[in-house]
Amino acid sequence: MRYVLAVLVEDKPGVLVRVAGLFSRRGYNIESLAVGKTVEPMVSRMTIEVEADEKILEQIIKQLYKLINVLKVSNLTQEPSVDRELVLIKVSADVGNRAEIQQIVETFRAKIVDVALNSIIIEVTGNQEKIEAITMLLSQYTILEVVRTGKIAILRGSKTIK
Amino acid sequence: MKMSGIQIVVEALKKELVDTVFCYPGGTSDNVVNQLTEADIRFVMYCHEQGAAHAADGYARATGKPGIVFSTSGPGSTSLVTGIATAYMDSVPMVIFTGHGMSANSVNDAYKDVDVFSITLPITKHSTVVESVSDLPRTIREAFHLATTGRCGPVLIDLPIHVQMDIGIFRYPKNIYMRGYNPVYNCHPGQVNKVAKVLAQANKPVIYAGGGIIYSGAHEELRQFAEKFSIPVTTTLMGLSGFPTGHPLALGMLGMHGTYWANMAVNEADVIIAAGARFDDRVTGRKSDFAKDATIIHVDIDPAEIGKNVRADIPIVGDIKQVLTQLLKKPGPENTEPWLAKINEWRRCAPMRYCQDADGEICPQFVIEQIYEQTEGKALITTEVGQHQMWTAQYYKFNKPRSFASSGGLGTMGYGFPASIGVQLGCPDDVVFCIAGDGSFQMNIRELATAVKYCLPVKVAIINNQHLGLVRQWQEMFFHSRYSSVVLQKGSPDFVKLAEAYGALGLRAQKPSEVIPVLQKALSTPGPVVIDFRVKTGENVFPMVPPNCPINEMVTTAK
Ligand SMILES: Cc1ncc(C[n+]2csc(CCOP(=O)(O)OP(=O)(O)O)c2C)c(N)n1
C-alpha cells in the first residue's frame, strides 16, 4: 500500500542524507519526497510517499524517530487531508493541435505557461488522480518531458502537525 | 573563559570526567594531543586507528564509561570505520573526534581530506561537523549525552582545523534539551500489568536476556526475578556476563551454537521474556519457526527493535532495570518445577562435552576451561571471532557483568586483542585475557607494541588450530569438505618469536600437560604475554543449528 508521511526535521546539515540514507539502506521504497521550510524557524517538513506494508511502515516510522534530527512523524494516509502535487509537462505541439490540447488543459483547470513553435509547457496542480488523468490524455501527443515536485499534504481543519 | 577550540575540547573532556583517550596523531589532531599532555588526561597511542577504536570500545564495555577516540583527517578517520561499526552494532558508547582540513566541507579534495561524516552516517548514533567554535561546547555535551543514554552508541564529531584554532568562549551547558531525542526509561504500567497477567498463567516460561541487561545494569534484578519465580534464563552472546553461568537457572547461550537445552526450552516455552535482546538471526534460526506457540514479551529501550525481527505479543519500551523492578512486585508463574525437570532431561540427553585425551592433542575447550580455573574465574575476557569465540561462550563461566567483550553484532576479527588493551586500561587491577584465533589475532597483532609500551599485562591465548577454523568448519559441513583459503600453516609467524620481537613474553603449549604450567607462568609474569596453544586442527563447534534451520533442529555431534 502507498502511505503518505509528514516528517518534521531540524534544519541541520545532512538531515536529508540521513533520511534518504535510511530508506535506501533498509530497502524501503520512496515514491516521492518533497522538502521545504515551515513557519517555525530551523524546522523543515518533508512529505514522503512510501510503498510498504503495515509492518514495514511501522519500522520506517520507528527508524525515522531514531534519527536525532527528526522531530515528528505523522502518518497522513488515513487522515482527512488535502494533498497536491505540481507537475510541468512539455508536450510537442504545433498550430495543428494546439487548440485541441488547450481544451484538455482547460477541462483540467491546468495552465499553459510557455508556448514555442513546436512545443508547449503545461502546469498542472492537483492530486494524484487528476495528474494521472491529464497525463494519460496528453500521452496521445508526444510528451517530451515531465517534472514533478512530489506530493505535499496537509491535514484538513484546524489541526496542525507541530 | 576565552580559549582556542582545542582547549575547549580538552576542558569539555575534563567536565565529562574523561580519564583516558585513545588516539593516533596526524596533522589535524596534533593540537589535541599536545593539549591532552598538559591536562591530566591519559592519552594512549595505538599503532593503528582501528586498534584505538576497538580499545576505546573495550574500555567502554568494561567500565560503562564512554570510550573517547581522536584521529586525524582522511586515512586516520577511514581507519576508524570498522571500529565504529563494531561499536554501533553492539550499542557501545563512544565519542569519536576526527580532525579535518581547512573547511567544514570536503569541497576541493584537499590533501588528506575525506567526507567522514557521510562515510559514518549508517554506523553512528549521531554525528556532527562542527562549523563554528561557538557551537563546540554544546556539540560535545550533546555527543556525550547521546552516546551514553537510551540505546548507547558511537557519536562522531568532525573538527575542521579552523574550529580547533579559533578562539571561543568555554561555557559548558549543564542541561541540554534535544527536541528530537527523548529516550523512554519509564515503562508503561499498563504493559507491566499485562505481562504479570500472562506470567501468572505461565507453565513454561523462559527469559531470553541480551546485552541490554548489562548495559542497563539490571543483572541483579534479573537474578532476583529469575529466582523469585524460578524462571530459567538463557542469554545471547552479548548477554553472557549478565547472568551467572553457574547459576542453577542458567541455561547458557541460545542460538546457532547455544546449548541444546536452551534452544529446546525456547522452542517449547509458552512465555518468552526477551530482555534487551534483538532476535538476531544467529539466535532465532529460521524466523518463521521461532517460538511459534509462545507469548513473546519484548522489553527494550529502543522501540525500533520491537517487532523488527519477530512479532512481540506484549511490547514494553523502557529501561530493563526498571521493568524488572516493577515485575518483581507482581505475581509470576506459580510452579515451574515440571518445566525445569523437562529442561534437565534435555540437559542430560545432549550435554556439552569434549574428550581431552591426556596423551593426545590439546582440545581447545580444555584451554578455555583452564583459563577459567587458573584465574579462579576472576579474569576479564575478550575474544576475537571464530570457533574460539564460540567455545569461550560455551565453556567459560561468566560470573560478573562486564567481564566479557566480544564483537557480537558485526563479528569483527581483529576486535579482541586491541579491545583487551582497552579493558586493561579501564580495569588496571584485573587479569585480562584475550582468547584469540590464529587468524583473527593477526589482524591487529601490531598492537603488541602498545601493550608493551604502556606495560599492560594482557594475556593473549591463541587457540592455534592453524586454520580459519570457523570457515573451515562451514566448508566441511556445508561444502562437502571442499576447503579453500582456510589453511594458515604456511605464512603464519612463529608467535613466540614475534611476541619476543615486540618485547613481550612468548610461550607455547603443545601437549595437554603443558597447558596449566604455561598458564601459571603467564599469570605470574607482570607484562604482556602471548601463549601459542597448539590445539587439535579439525575440531568443530557443536552443537550447531545449520543456517536457516529451526533452532530445535540441532546437530549435536560430529557425524
Ligand atoms: C574482519 C573479518 N574478516 C572475515 C571474517 C569472516 N570470518 C569469520 S570467522 C573466520 C575465521 C576465524 O579464524 P581464527 O581467528 O583462526 O579463529 P578460529 O575459527 O580458528 O577459532 C573468518 C574468516 C570476519 N568475521 N571478520
mmCIF file of C-alpha atoms in Angstrom, chain A residues 2-159:
data_model
loop_
_atom_site.group_PDB
_atom_site.id
_atom_site.type_symbol
_atom_site.label_atom_id
_atom_site.label_comp_id
_atom_site.label_asym_id
_atom_site.label_seq_id
_atom_site.Cartn_x
_atom_site.Cartn_y
_atom_site.Cartn_z
ATOM 1 C CA ARG A 2 1.068 3.581 -0.537
ATOM 2 C CA TYR A 3 1.439 5.724 2.568
ATOM 3 C CA VAL A 4 1.954 9.453 2.999
ATOM 4 C CA LEU A 5 4.131 10.620 5.873
ATOM 5 C CA ALA A 6 4.679 14.156 7.105
ATOM 6 C CA VAL A 7 8.101 14.344 8.737
ATOM 7 C CA LEU A 8 9.231 17.386 10.694
ATOM 8 C CA VAL A 9 13.003 17.674 10.821
ATOM 9 C CA GLU A 10 15.545 20.071 12.257
ATOM 10 C CA ASP A 11 17.091 22.129 9.531
ATOM 11 C CA LYS A 12 20.620 20.793 10.130
ATOM 12 C CA PRO A 13 23.277 19.946 7.554
ATOM 13 C CA GLY A 14 22.973 16.388 6.364
ATOM 14 C CA VAL A 15 19.426 15.801 7.504
ATOM 15 C CA LEU A 16 18.207 14.975 4.009
ATOM 16 C CA VAL A 17 21.049 12.481 3.541
ATOM 17 C CA ARG A 18 20.170 10.865 6.852
ATOM 18 C CA VAL A 19 16.556 10.368 5.866
ATOM 19 C CA ALA A 20 17.307 9.283 2.310
ATOM 20 C CA GLY A 21 20.132 7.018 3.516
ATOM 21 C CA LEU A 22 17.815 5.321 5.974
ATOM 22 C CA PHE A 23 15.362 4.467 3.218
ATOM 23 C CA SER A 24 17.946 3.158 0.794
ATOM 24 C CA ARG A 25 19.909 1.238 3.427
ATOM 25 C CA ARG A 26 16.912 -0.630 4.710
ATOM 26 C CA GLY A 27 15.445 -1.143 1.272
ATOM 27 C CA TYR A 28 12.343 0.980 1.747
ATOM 28 C CA ASN A 29 10.877 2.456 -1.414
ATOM 29 C CA ILE A 30 10.434 6.204 -1.622
ATOM 30 C CA GLU A 31 7.811 7.063 -4.238
ATOM 31 C CA SER A 32 8.236 10.782 -3.779
ATOM 32 C CA LEU A 33 9.796 13.204 -1.383
ATOM 33 C CA ALA A 34 9.224 16.941 -1.045
ATOM 34 C CA VAL A 35 11.001 19.215 1.425
ATOM 35 C CA GLY A 36 10.533 22.823 2.417
ATOM 36 C CA LYS A 37 10.701 25.229 5.304
ATOM 37 C CA THR A 38 7.860 25.579 7.801
ATOM 38 C CA VAL A 39 6.555 28.557 9.769
ATOM 39 C CA GLU A 40 8.876 27.589 12.565
ATOM 40 C CA PRO A 41 12.460 28.744 12.033
ATOM 41 C CA MET A 42 15.011 25.923 11.645
ATOM 42 C CA VAL A 43 12.326 23.297 11.127
ATOM 43 C CA SER A 44 11.630 21.773 7.730
ATOM 44 C CA ARG A 45 8.881 19.477 6.662
ATOM 45 C CA MET A 46 9.232 16.506 4.396
ATOM 46 C CA THR A 47 6.334 14.806 2.762
ATOM 47 C CA ILE A 48 7.351 11.257 1.943
ATOM 48 C CA GLU A 49 5.287 8.809 -0.049
ATOM 49 C CA VAL A 50 6.274 5.205 0.537
ATOM 50 C CA GLU A 51 5.186 1.894 -0.839
ATOM 51 C CA ALA A 52 5.140 -0.597 2.033
ATOM 52 C CA ASP A 53 3.069 -2.996 4.070
ATOM 53 C CA GLU A 54 1.871 -2.127 7.535
ATOM 54 C CA LYS A 55 4.707 -3.883 9.337
ATOM 55 C CA ILE A 56 7.371 -2.159 7.274
ATOM 56 C CA LEU A 57 5.635 1.173 7.696
ATOM 57 C CA GLU A 58 5.835 0.752 11.459
ATOM 58 C CA GLN A 59 9.565 0.087 11.129
ATOM 59 C CA ILE A 60 10.030 3.096 8.869
ATOM 60 C CA ILE A 61 8.360 5.365 11.398
ATOM 61 C CA LYS A 62 10.389 3.954 14.280
ATOM 62 C CA GLN A 63 13.630 4.160 12.339
ATOM 63 C CA LEU A 64 12.879 7.753 11.378
ATOM 64 C CA TYR A 65 12.329 8.576 15.031
ATOM 65 C CA LYS A 66 15.755 7.168 15.828
ATOM 66 C CA LEU A 67 17.328 9.950 13.789
ATOM 67 C CA ILE A 68 18.132 12.684 16.272
ATOM 68 C CA ASN A 69 17.169 15.437 13.823
ATOM 69 C CA VAL A 70 13.714 14.005 13.210
ATOM 70 C CA LEU A 71 11.173 15.741 15.433
ATOM 71 C CA LYS A 72 7.876 14.260 14.427
ATOM 72 C CA VAL A 73 6.494 11.691 12.034
ATOM 73 C CA SER A 74 2.781 11.707 11.166
ATOM 74 C CA ASN A 75 1.000 9.209 9.007
ATOM 75 C CA LEU A 76 -1.476 11.195 6.923
ATOM 76 C CA THR A 77 -2.669 8.294 4.819
ATOM 77 C CA GLN A 78 -5.955 7.719 6.621
ATOM 78 C CA GLU A 79 -6.406 11.269 7.900
ATOM 79 C CA PRO A 80 -8.709 13.749 6.196
ATOM 80 C CA SER A 81 -6.164 15.814 4.345
ATOM 81 C CA VAL A 82 -5.548 17.841 1.246
ATOM 82 C CA ASP A 83 -2.748 16.670 -0.965
ATOM 83 C CA ARG A 84 -1.289 18.273 -4.033
ATOM 84 C CA GLU A 85 1.482 17.888 -6.482
ATOM 85 C CA LEU A 86 2.683 20.294 -9.103
ATOM 86 C CA VAL A 87 3.717 18.936 -12.479
ATOM 87 C CA LEU A 88 5.215 20.614 -15.516
ATOM 88 C CA ILE A 89 4.626 18.752 -18.773
ATOM 89 C CA LYS A 90 6.309 19.652 -22.024
ATOM 90 C CA VAL A 91 4.286 18.422 -24.985
ATOM 91 C CA SER A 92 5.197 18.540 -28.625
ATOM 92 C CA ALA A 93 2.569 20.786 -30.249
ATOM 93 C CA ASP A 94 2.137 22.985 -33.282
ATOM 94 C CA VAL A 95 -0.573 25.076 -34.881
ATOM 95 C CA GLY A 96 -2.357 21.909 -35.911
ATOM 96 C CA ASN A 97 -3.098 20.530 -32.444
ATOM 97 C CA ARG A 98 -2.514 23.420 -30.091
ATOM 98 C CA ALA A 99 -6.225 24.237 -29.800
ATOM 99 C CA GLU A 100 -7.084 20.629 -29.054
ATOM 100 C CA ILE A 101 -4.511 20.492 -26.279
ATOM 101 C CA GLN A 102 -5.754 23.793 -24.946
ATOM 102 C CA GLN A 103 -9.168 22.197 -24.488
ATOM 103 C CA ILE A 104 -7.791 19.375 -22.396
ATOM 104 C CA VAL A 105 -5.818 21.887 -20.363
ATOM 105 C CA GLU A 106 -8.922 23.946 -19.682
ATOM 106 C CA THR A 107 -11.035 20.951 -18.719
ATOM 107 C CA PHE A 108 -8.462 20.099 -16.056
ATOM 108 C CA ARG A 109 -8.068 23.690 -14.986
ATOM 109 C CA ALA A 110 -4.398 23.413 -15.779
ATOM 110 C CA LYS A 111 -2.361 26.226 -17.334
ATOM 111 C CA ILE A 112 -0.225 26.692 -20.371
ATOM 112 C CA VAL A 113 2.850 28.507 -19.119
ATOM 113 C CA ASP A 114 5.021 28.535 -22.225
ATOM 114 C CA VAL A 115 4.343 28.307 -25.929
ATOM 115 C CA ALA A 116 7.035 27.749 -28.557
ATOM 116 C CA LEU A 117 6.893 26.913 -32.213
ATOM 117 C CA ASN A 118 6.875 23.165 -31.695
ATOM 118 C CA SER A 119 6.062 22.712 -28.043
ATOM 119 C CA ILE A 120 4.078 23.950 -25.094
ATOM 120 C CA ILE A 121 4.569 23.612 -21.354
ATOM 121 C CA ILE A 122 1.562 22.778 -19.195
ATOM 122 C CA GLU A 123 1.421 23.362 -15.462
ATOM 123 C CA VAL A 124 -0.941 21.093 -13.522
ATOM 124 C CA THR A 125 -1.615 21.151 -9.830
ATOM 125 C CA GLY A 126 -3.728 18.525 -8.216
ATOM 126 C CA ASN A 127 -3.988 15.217 -6.538
ATOM 127 C CA GLN A 128 -2.731 12.012 -7.985
ATOM 128 C CA GLU A 129 -5.873 11.045 -9.935
ATOM 129 C CA LYS A 130 -6.019 14.372 -11.691
ATOM 130 C CA ILE A 131 -2.384 14.237 -12.644
ATOM 131 C CA GLU A 132 -2.676 10.703 -13.913
ATOM 132 C CA ALA A 133 -5.779 11.563 -15.914
ATOM 133 C CA ILE A 134 -4.286 14.554 -17.701
ATOM 134 C CA THR A 135 -1.011 12.738 -18.327
ATOM 135 C CA MET A 136 -2.964 9.904 -19.866
ATOM 136 C CA LEU A 137 -4.871 12.248 -22.169
ATOM 137 C CA LEU A 138 -1.758 14.155 -23.136
ATOM 138 C CA SER A 139 0.079 10.990 -23.976
ATOM 139 C CA GLN A 140 -1.788 10.838 -27.281
ATOM 140 C CA TYR A 141 0.524 13.695 -28.259
ATOM 141 C CA THR A 142 4.217 13.365 -27.703
ATOM 142 C CA ILE A 143 5.175 14.158 -24.129
ATOM 143 C CA LEU A 144 8.714 15.473 -24.314
ATOM 144 C CA GLU A 145 9.478 15.932 -20.659
ATOM 145 C CA VAL A 146 7.813 15.766 -17.240
ATOM 146 C CA VAL A 147 8.920 17.331 -13.935
ATOM 147 C CA ARG A 148 7.093 16.648 -10.684
ATOM 148 C CA THR A 149 7.505 18.229 -7.263
ATOM 149 C CA GLY A 150 6.378 15.189 -5.349
ATOM 150 C CA LYS A 151 3.301 15.167 -3.224
ATOM 151 C CA ILE A 152 2.712 17.575 -0.354
ATOM 152 C CA ALA A 153 -0.106 17.070 2.092
ATOM 153 C CA ILE A 154 -1.776 18.934 4.941
ATOM 154 C CA LEU A 155 -4.483 17.983 7.427
ATOM 155 C CA ARG A 156 -7.960 19.406 6.918
ATOM 156 C CA GLY A 157 -9.477 21.640 9.592
ATOM 157 C CA SER A 158 -7.618 23.475 12.326
ATOM 158 C CA LYS A 159 -5.487 20.511 13.429
#
